[in-house]
Amino acid sequence: MKIRTVILDHNKDYLGRILTFFQQQYGDKLDLFSFSENSLFYEFFENNKVDVCLVDSEIIIDESKISSQCAIVYLVDTREIENYKGRPTIFKYQKASQIYKEIINIASDKISNVIFRKNDTKVEIVVFTSAKGGVGVTTTALAFSFSKARSGKKVFYLNLETLGDTSLYLNGEGNMTFSDVLFNIKSRKSNILLKMEGAVKTDSSLVDYFESSRNPYDRLEMTKKDQEILIENIIQMKDYDYIVIDTSLILDDAFSQIIMNYATSVVLVSDGTINSNCKLSKLINIFKIWEQKIEQDILGRAYLLYNRYSSTCGKQLEGLPIKLLGGIQKFEKATDKQIINEISFMEIIKDMEFGGEWQ
């Protein structure tokens, strides 16, 4: 089911631009109809069901001719106007992609049982984690995301660290955060997918993501079932080539669910120190136990990436039952953003390919 949306505006140039953009970018999710004349606008409502109606605030309409099941929204010229005639508003001169997000947020409060088509592509879910903290899991996960997006792939970066803060590295438009996503997941409403897409932000790198929770405790309250709904809906949300999950190592049911049920590849990040190598060996043994329990291959999907590696205090383990991707040296006197950008251009990241779908 698509969201049927109608726009009434006397500015034909504006209608043409927004109609073209929406048809090209969101044609699979919106049925968009535009009118510059009131009479044709009313006539359309006589014979068609409409979910969302956008009307320029300078146009006077007879709302009684519009079904009560349709969400009426006024297009306004300034951001400061939040309500007009008791109806929600949308700033008409912002980016069309942001207008789209506001449309689906409004639609999700008005309608239910909205089902977008499931994508038929085989998305790769790459999990970045480590047995030891402070080795640059987020740095390498983001560098990988940037690199793949730069090559034309559609990438969603999902930070599941309890204290992670995406705003330190990514910047996109929108007011919703991961807290809003989790709230809607826990509500178990039928329009979760619609709400979730409204919370997606897009960084200048073209990587999609959710802004971190306002309160870190929201992440702690996410159950295994919540996580399942989250990941399944991200898979359906868009034809992503990669979903990159950045997560802390917490040996609970939620973490094991990601590794066992969703990860097509697991990148274990290590700095090669004695402490890191010791913990890595123990984690590999845990993976072996999980393999026996579920009778599925985990280590065959696991890869080792050395980061912040120094030959003076680091040592590469030999004979491990996982594939070695290579190593990234330690950077001195550089910010995290600079390091992420530098690493994203390295051949070790650009050439990082995995086995894809697994059974």
Coordinates of C-alpha atoms in Angstrom, one line a residue:
M1 CA 0.0 0.0 0.0
K2 CA 1.2 3.5 -0.9
I3 CA 0.4 6.7 0.9
R4 CA -2.0 8.6 -1.4
T5 CA -1.0 12.3 -1.2
V6 CA -2.6 15.3 -2.8
I7 CA -1.1 18.8 -3.2
L8 CA -3.0 22.0 -3.9
D9 CA -0.9 25.0 -4.8
H10 CA -1.4 27.7 -7.4
N11 CA 2.3 27.9 -8.1
K12 CA 2.7 25.5 -11.0
D13 CA 6.5 25.7 -11.1
Y14 CA 6.6 24.6 -7.4
L15 CA 4.2 21.8 -8.1
G16 CA 6.3 20.6 -11.1
R17 CA 9.5 20.5 -9.1
I18 CA 8.2 18.7 -6.1
L19 CA 6.2 16.3 -8.2
T20 CA 9.2 15.3 -10.3
F21 CA 11.4 14.8 -7.2
F22 CA 8.8 12.7 -5.3
Q23 CA 8.1 10.5 -8.4
Q24 CA 11.8 9.9 -8.9
Q25 CA 12.8 9.3 -5.3
Y26 CA 9.7 8.0 -3.6
G27 CA 7.5 6.6 -6.3
D28 CA 7.3 3.2 -4.6
K29 CA 5.9 4.7 -1.4
L30 CA 3.8 7.7 -2.4
D31 CA 1.0 8.1 -4.9
L32 CA 1.3 11.9 -5.4
F33 CA -1.3 14.0 -7.2
S34 CA -1.0 17.8 -7.7
F35 CA -3.6 20.4 -8.5
S36 CA -3.4 24.1 -9.2
E37 CA -7.2 24.6 -9.5
N38 CA -9.7 24.2 -6.6
S39 CA -12.4 22.7 -8.7
L40 CA -10.3 19.8 -9.9
F41 CA -9.0 19.3 -6.4
Y42 CA -12.5 18.9 -4.9
E43 CA -13.5 16.6 -7.8
F44 CA -10.6 14.2 -7.1
F45 CA -11.9 13.8 -3.5
E46 CA -15.3 12.7 -4.8
N47 CA -13.9 9.6 -6.4
N48 CA -10.7 8.8 -4.6
K49 CA -9.5 8.0 -1.1
V50 CA -6.7 10.3 0.1
D51 CA -4.4 9.8 3.1
V52 CA -2.7 13.2 3.2
C53 CA -3.7 16.5 1.7
L54 CA -1.2 19.4 1.4
V55 CA -2.7 22.8 0.8
D56 CA -0.9 26.1 0.4
S57 CA -1.8 28.3 3.4
E58 CA -2.8 31.2 1.1
I59 CA -5.5 29.1 -0.5
I60 CA -8.9 29.0 1.2
I61 CA -10.5 25.6 1.0
D62 CA -13.8 24.1 2.2
E63 CA -12.5 21.4 4.6
S64 CA -16.0 19.8 4.7
K65 CA -15.5 18.5 1.2
I66 CA -12.5 16.5 2.4
S67 CA -12.9 13.2 4.1
S68 CA -12.3 13.1 7.9
Q69 CA -10.0 10.2 7.2
C70 CA -7.6 12.4 5.4
A71 CA -4.9 14.4 7.2
I72 CA -5.0 18.0 6.1
V73 CA -1.7 19.8 6.3
Y74 CA -1.0 23.4 5.3
L75 CA 2.1 24.5 3.5
V76 CA 3.6 27.6 5.0
D77 CA 6.3 30.1 4.0
T78 CA 8.1 30.2 7.4
R79 CA 9.4 27.5 9.7
E80 CA 8.1 29.3 12.8
I81 CA 4.4 28.5 12.0
E82 CA 3.7 25.1 13.6
N83 CA -0.1 25.2 13.3
Y84 CA -2.5 26.9 11.0
K85 CA -6.3 26.8 11.4
G86 CA -5.8 24.0 13.9
R87 CA -3.9 21.9 11.4
P88 CA -0.3 20.8 11.3
T89 CA 2.0 22.7 8.9
I90 CA 5.0 21.9 6.7
F91 CA 7.6 24.5 5.6
K92 CA 7.2 24.3 1.9
Y93 CA 10.7 25.7 0.9
Q94 CA 12.8 23.2 2.7
K95 CA 14.5 20.2 1.1
A96 CA 12.0 17.9 -0.6
S97 CA 13.4 14.9 1.2
Q98 CA 12.6 16.6 4.6
I99 CA 9.0 17.3 3.3
Y100 CA 8.7 13.6 2.5
K101 CA 9.7 12.7 6.1
E102 CA 7.2 15.1 7.6
I103 CA 4.5 13.7 5.3
I104 CA 5.0 10.1 6.5
N105 CA 5.2 11.2 10.1
I106 CA 1.8 12.9 9.8
A107 CA 0.4 9.9 7.8
S108 CA 1.6 7.4 10.4
D109 CA -0.5 9.2 13.1
K110 CA -3.6 9.2 10.9
I111 CA -3.6 5.9 9.1
S112 CA -2.7 2.3 10.0
N113 CA -1.7 -0.9 8.2
V114 CA 0.6 0.9 5.8
I115 CA 2.8 -1.8 4.2
F116 CA 5.6 -0.9 2.0
R117 CA 6.9 -3.4 -0.5
K118 CA 9.6 -5.7 0.9
N119 CA 12.8 -5.2 -1.0
D120 CA 14.0 -8.2 -3.0
T121 CA 17.7 -7.4 -2.7
K122 CA 20.0 -9.4 -0.5
V123 CA 21.2 -6.9 2.0
E124 CA 24.5 -7.6 3.7
I125 CA 24.4 -7.0 7.5
V126 CA 28.0 -6.4 8.7
V127 CA 28.5 -6.3 12.4
F128 CA 31.5 -4.4 13.8
T129 CA 32.4 -5.3 17.4
S130 CA 35.4 -6.1 19.7
A131 CA 36.2 -8.2 22.7
K132 CA 38.1 -5.2 24.1
G133 CA 37.0 -1.5 24.2
G134 CA 39.0 1.4 22.9
V135 CA 40.2 -0.2 19.7
G136 CA 38.2 1.9 17.3
V137 CA 35.1 -0.2 16.5
T138 CA 33.0 2.9 15.7
T139 CA 35.9 4.4 13.7
T140 CA 36.2 1.4 11.4
A141 CA 32.5 0.8 11.1
L142 CA 31.9 4.4 10.0
A143 CA 35.0 4.3 7.7
F144 CA 33.5 1.2 6.0
S145 CA 30.1 2.8 5.7
F146 CA 31.6 6.0 4.2
S147 CA 33.6 3.9 1.7
K148 CA 30.7 1.8 0.5
A149 CA 28.4 4.9 0.2
R150 CA 31.1 6.7 -1.8
S151 CA 31.2 3.7 -4.2
G152 CA 27.4 4.1 -4.8
K153 CA 26.1 1.6 -2.4
K154 CA 23.1 2.3 -0.2
V155 CA 24.2 2.1 3.5
F156 CA 22.4 2.3 6.8
Y157 CA 24.6 2.7 9.9
L158 CA 23.1 1.4 13.1
N159 CA 24.8 2.3 16.3
L160 CA 23.7 0.0 19.1
E161 CA 26.3 1.1 21.6
T162 CA 24.7 2.0 25.0
L163 CA 26.7 5.2 25.2
G164 CA 27.2 5.8 21.5
D165 CA 26.6 9.3 20.1
T166 CA 26.2 9.5 16.3
S167 CA 26.0 13.3 16.4
L168 CA 29.8 13.3 17.0
Y169 CA 30.4 12.0 13.5
L170 CA 27.2 12.3 11.4
N171 CA 25.0 15.3 10.6
G172 CA 21.6 15.1 9.0
E173 CA 18.3 16.9 9.0
G174 CA 15.4 15.9 11.2
N175 CA 14.2 16.2 14.8
M176 CA 13.5 12.5 15.7
T177 CA 16.0 10.3 17.5
F178 CA 16.5 6.7 18.3
S179 CA 14.4 7.3 21.4
D180 CA 11.4 8.0 19.1
V181 CA 12.1 4.9 17.1
L182 CA 12.2 2.7 20.3
F183 CA 9.0 4.3 21.6
N184 CA 7.1 3.4 18.5
I185 CA 8.6 -0.1 18.4
K186 CA 7.5 -0.7 22.0
S187 CA 4.0 0.6 21.2
R188 CA 3.7 -2.3 18.7
K189 CA 1.5 -0.2 16.4
S190 CA 0.9 -1.3 12.8
N191 CA 2.6 1.8 11.4
I192 CA 6.1 1.2 13.0
L193 CA 7.8 1.1 9.6
L194 CA 6.3 4.4 8.6
K195 CA 7.4 6.1 11.9
M196 CA 10.8 4.6 11.6
E197 CA 11.5 5.9 8.1
G198 CA 10.5 9.4 9.3
A199 CA 13.3 9.2 11.9
V200 CA 16.0 8.4 9.3
K201 CA 18.7 11.0 8.8
T202 CA 21.1 11.2 5.9
D203 CA 24.7 12.4 6.4
S204 CA 26.6 14.3 3.8
S205 CA 28.4 11.0 3.1
L206 CA 25.0 9.7 2.0
V207 CA 25.0 7.2 4.9
D208 CA 21.6 6.8 6.5
Y209 CA 21.3 6.5 10.3
F210 CA 19.3 7.3 13.5
E211 CA 20.3 10.1 15.8
S212 CA 21.3 8.6 19.2
S213 CA 18.8 8.4 22.0
R214 CA 18.2 11.4 24.1
N215 CA 18.5 9.2 27.1
P216 CA 21.0 6.3 27.0
Y217 CA 18.8 4.4 29.3
D218 CA 16.3 4.0 26.4
R219 CA 18.9 1.7 24.7
L220 CA 19.2 -0.4 27.9
E221 CA 15.4 -1.0 27.9
M222 CA 15.5 -2.4 24.4
T223 CA 14.5 -6.1 24.5
K224 CA 15.4 -8.9 22.2
K225 CA 12.0 -8.6 20.6
D226 CA 12.4 -4.9 20.2
Q227 CA 15.7 -5.5 18.5
E228 CA 14.2 -8.0 16.1
I229 CA 11.5 -5.5 15.1
L230 CA 14.1 -2.8 14.7
I231 CA 16.3 -4.8 12.3
E232 CA 13.5 -6.4 10.4
N233 CA 12.0 -3.0 9.6
I234 CA 15.3 -1.5 8.6
I235 CA 15.7 -4.3 6.1
Q236 CA 12.2 -3.5 4.7
M237 CA 12.7 0.3 4.8
K238 CA 14.8 0.7 1.7
D239 CA 16.8 -1.3 -0.8
Y240 CA 20.0 -1.1 1.3
D241 CA 23.1 -2.9 0.1
Y242 CA 24.6 -2.8 3.6
I243 CA 23.3 -2.4 7.1
V244 CA 26.4 -1.7 9.3
I245 CA 25.8 -2.5 13.0
D246 CA 28.2 -1.0 15.5
T247 CA 27.7 -2.7 18.8
S248 CA 29.5 -3.2 22.1
L249 CA 30.3 -6.7 23.2
I250 CA 27.7 -7.7 25.7
L251 CA 27.2 -11.4 26.0
D252 CA 23.5 -11.3 26.4
D253 CA 20.6 -12.7 24.3
A254 CA 20.3 -9.5 22.2
F255 CA 24.0 -9.6 21.2
S256 CA 23.8 -13.3 20.4
Q257 CA 20.7 -12.7 18.4
I258 CA 22.5 -10.3 16.1
I259 CA 25.4 -12.6 15.6
M260 CA 23.4 -15.8 15.1
N261 CA 20.3 -14.5 13.3
Y262 CA 21.2 -11.5 11.3
A263 CA 25.0 -10.9 10.7
T264 CA 26.1 -12.0 7.3
S265 CA 29.6 -10.9 8.4
V266 CA 31.2 -10.1 11.7
V267 CA 34.2 -7.9 11.9
L268 CA 36.2 -8.3 15.1
V269 CA 38.4 -5.3 15.7
S270 CA 41.6 -5.7 17.8
D271 CA 44.7 -3.6 18.5
G272 CA 46.9 -6.7 18.9
T273 CA 47.9 -6.0 22.5
I274 CA 48.2 -8.9 25.0
N275 CA 44.9 -7.9 26.7
S276 CA 43.1 -7.6 23.4
N277 CA 44.5 -10.9 22.0
C278 CA 43.5 -12.7 25.2
K279 CA 39.9 -11.5 25.1
L280 CA 39.7 -12.2 21.3
S281 CA 40.7 -15.8 21.9
K282 CA 38.0 -16.2 24.6
L283 CA 35.4 -14.6 22.3
I284 CA 36.3 -17.0 19.5
N285 CA 35.7 -19.9 21.9
I286 CA 32.3 -18.5 22.8
F287 CA 31.5 -18.4 19.1
K288 CA 32.5 -22.1 18.8
I289 CA 30.0 -23.0 21.6
W290 CA 27.3 -21.0 19.9
E291 CA 28.0 -22.9 16.7
Q292 CA 27.4 -26.2 18.4
K293 CA 24.1 -24.9 20.0
I294 CA 22.5 -23.7 16.8
E295 CA 24.4 -26.0 14.3
Q296 CA 25.3 -23.0 12.1
D297 CA 28.5 -21.5 10.9
I298 CA 29.6 -18.4 12.8
L299 CA 33.3 -18.4 12.6
G300 CA 33.1 -18.8 8.8
R301 CA 31.4 -15.4 8.8
A302 CA 33.9 -13.8 11.1
Y303 CA 36.8 -11.5 10.1
L304 CA 39.7 -10.0 12.1
L305 CA 40.7 -6.4 11.5
Y306 CA 43.6 -4.9 13.4
N307 CA 43.2 -1.2 14.1
R308 CA 45.4 1.3 16.0
Y309 CA 48.1 -1.4 15.5
S310 CA 51.7 -0.8 16.6
S311 CA 54.4 -3.3 16.0
T312 CA 56.1 -2.2 19.2
C313 CA 53.3 -3.2 21.5
G314 CA 51.0 -5.4 19.3
K315 CA 51.2 -8.9 18.0
Q316 CA 49.1 -10.7 15.4
L317 CA 47.7 -14.0 16.5
E318 CA 48.3 -17.0 14.3
G319 CA 46.3 -20.0 13.6
L320 CA 42.9 -18.4 14.2
P321 CA 39.8 -20.0 12.7
I322 CA 38.7 -16.6 11.2
K323 CA 39.9 -14.6 8.2
L324 CA 42.4 -11.8 8.5
L325 CA 41.5 -8.6 6.8
G326 CA 44.7 -6.8 7.6
G327 CA 45.8 -3.9 9.8
I328 CA 45.5 -0.2 10.2
Q329 CA 48.2 1.8 11.9
K330 CA 47.7 4.1 14.8
F331 CA 47.1 7.8 13.9
E332 CA 48.7 10.5 16.0
K333 CA 47.4 14.0 16.6
A334 CA 44.3 13.7 14.5
T335 CA 40.6 14.0 15.5
D336 CA 38.2 11.0 15.2
K337 CA 36.5 12.6 12.2
Q338 CA 39.8 13.0 10.4
I339 CA 40.8 9.4 11.2
I340 CA 37.5 8.1 10.0
N341 CA 37.8 10.0 6.7
E342 CA 41.4 8.9 6.2
I343 CA 40.7 5.2 6.9
S344 CA 37.7 5.3 4.5
F345 CA 40.0 5.9 1.6
M346 CA 42.4 3.1 2.5
E347 CA 42.6 0.1 0.2
I348 CA 42.0 -2.3 3.1
I349 CA 38.6 -0.7 3.7
K350 CA 37.7 -0.1 0.0
D351 CA 38.5 -3.7 -0.9
M352 CA 36.6 -5.1 2.1
E353 CA 34.2 -7.6 0.7
F354 CA 32.4 -10.5 2.4
G355 CA 30.6 -13.7 1.6
G356 CA 27.1 -12.1 1.5
E357 CA 24.0 -14.0 2.3
W358 CA 24.3 -17.1 4.4
Q359 CA 21.9 -19.9 5.4

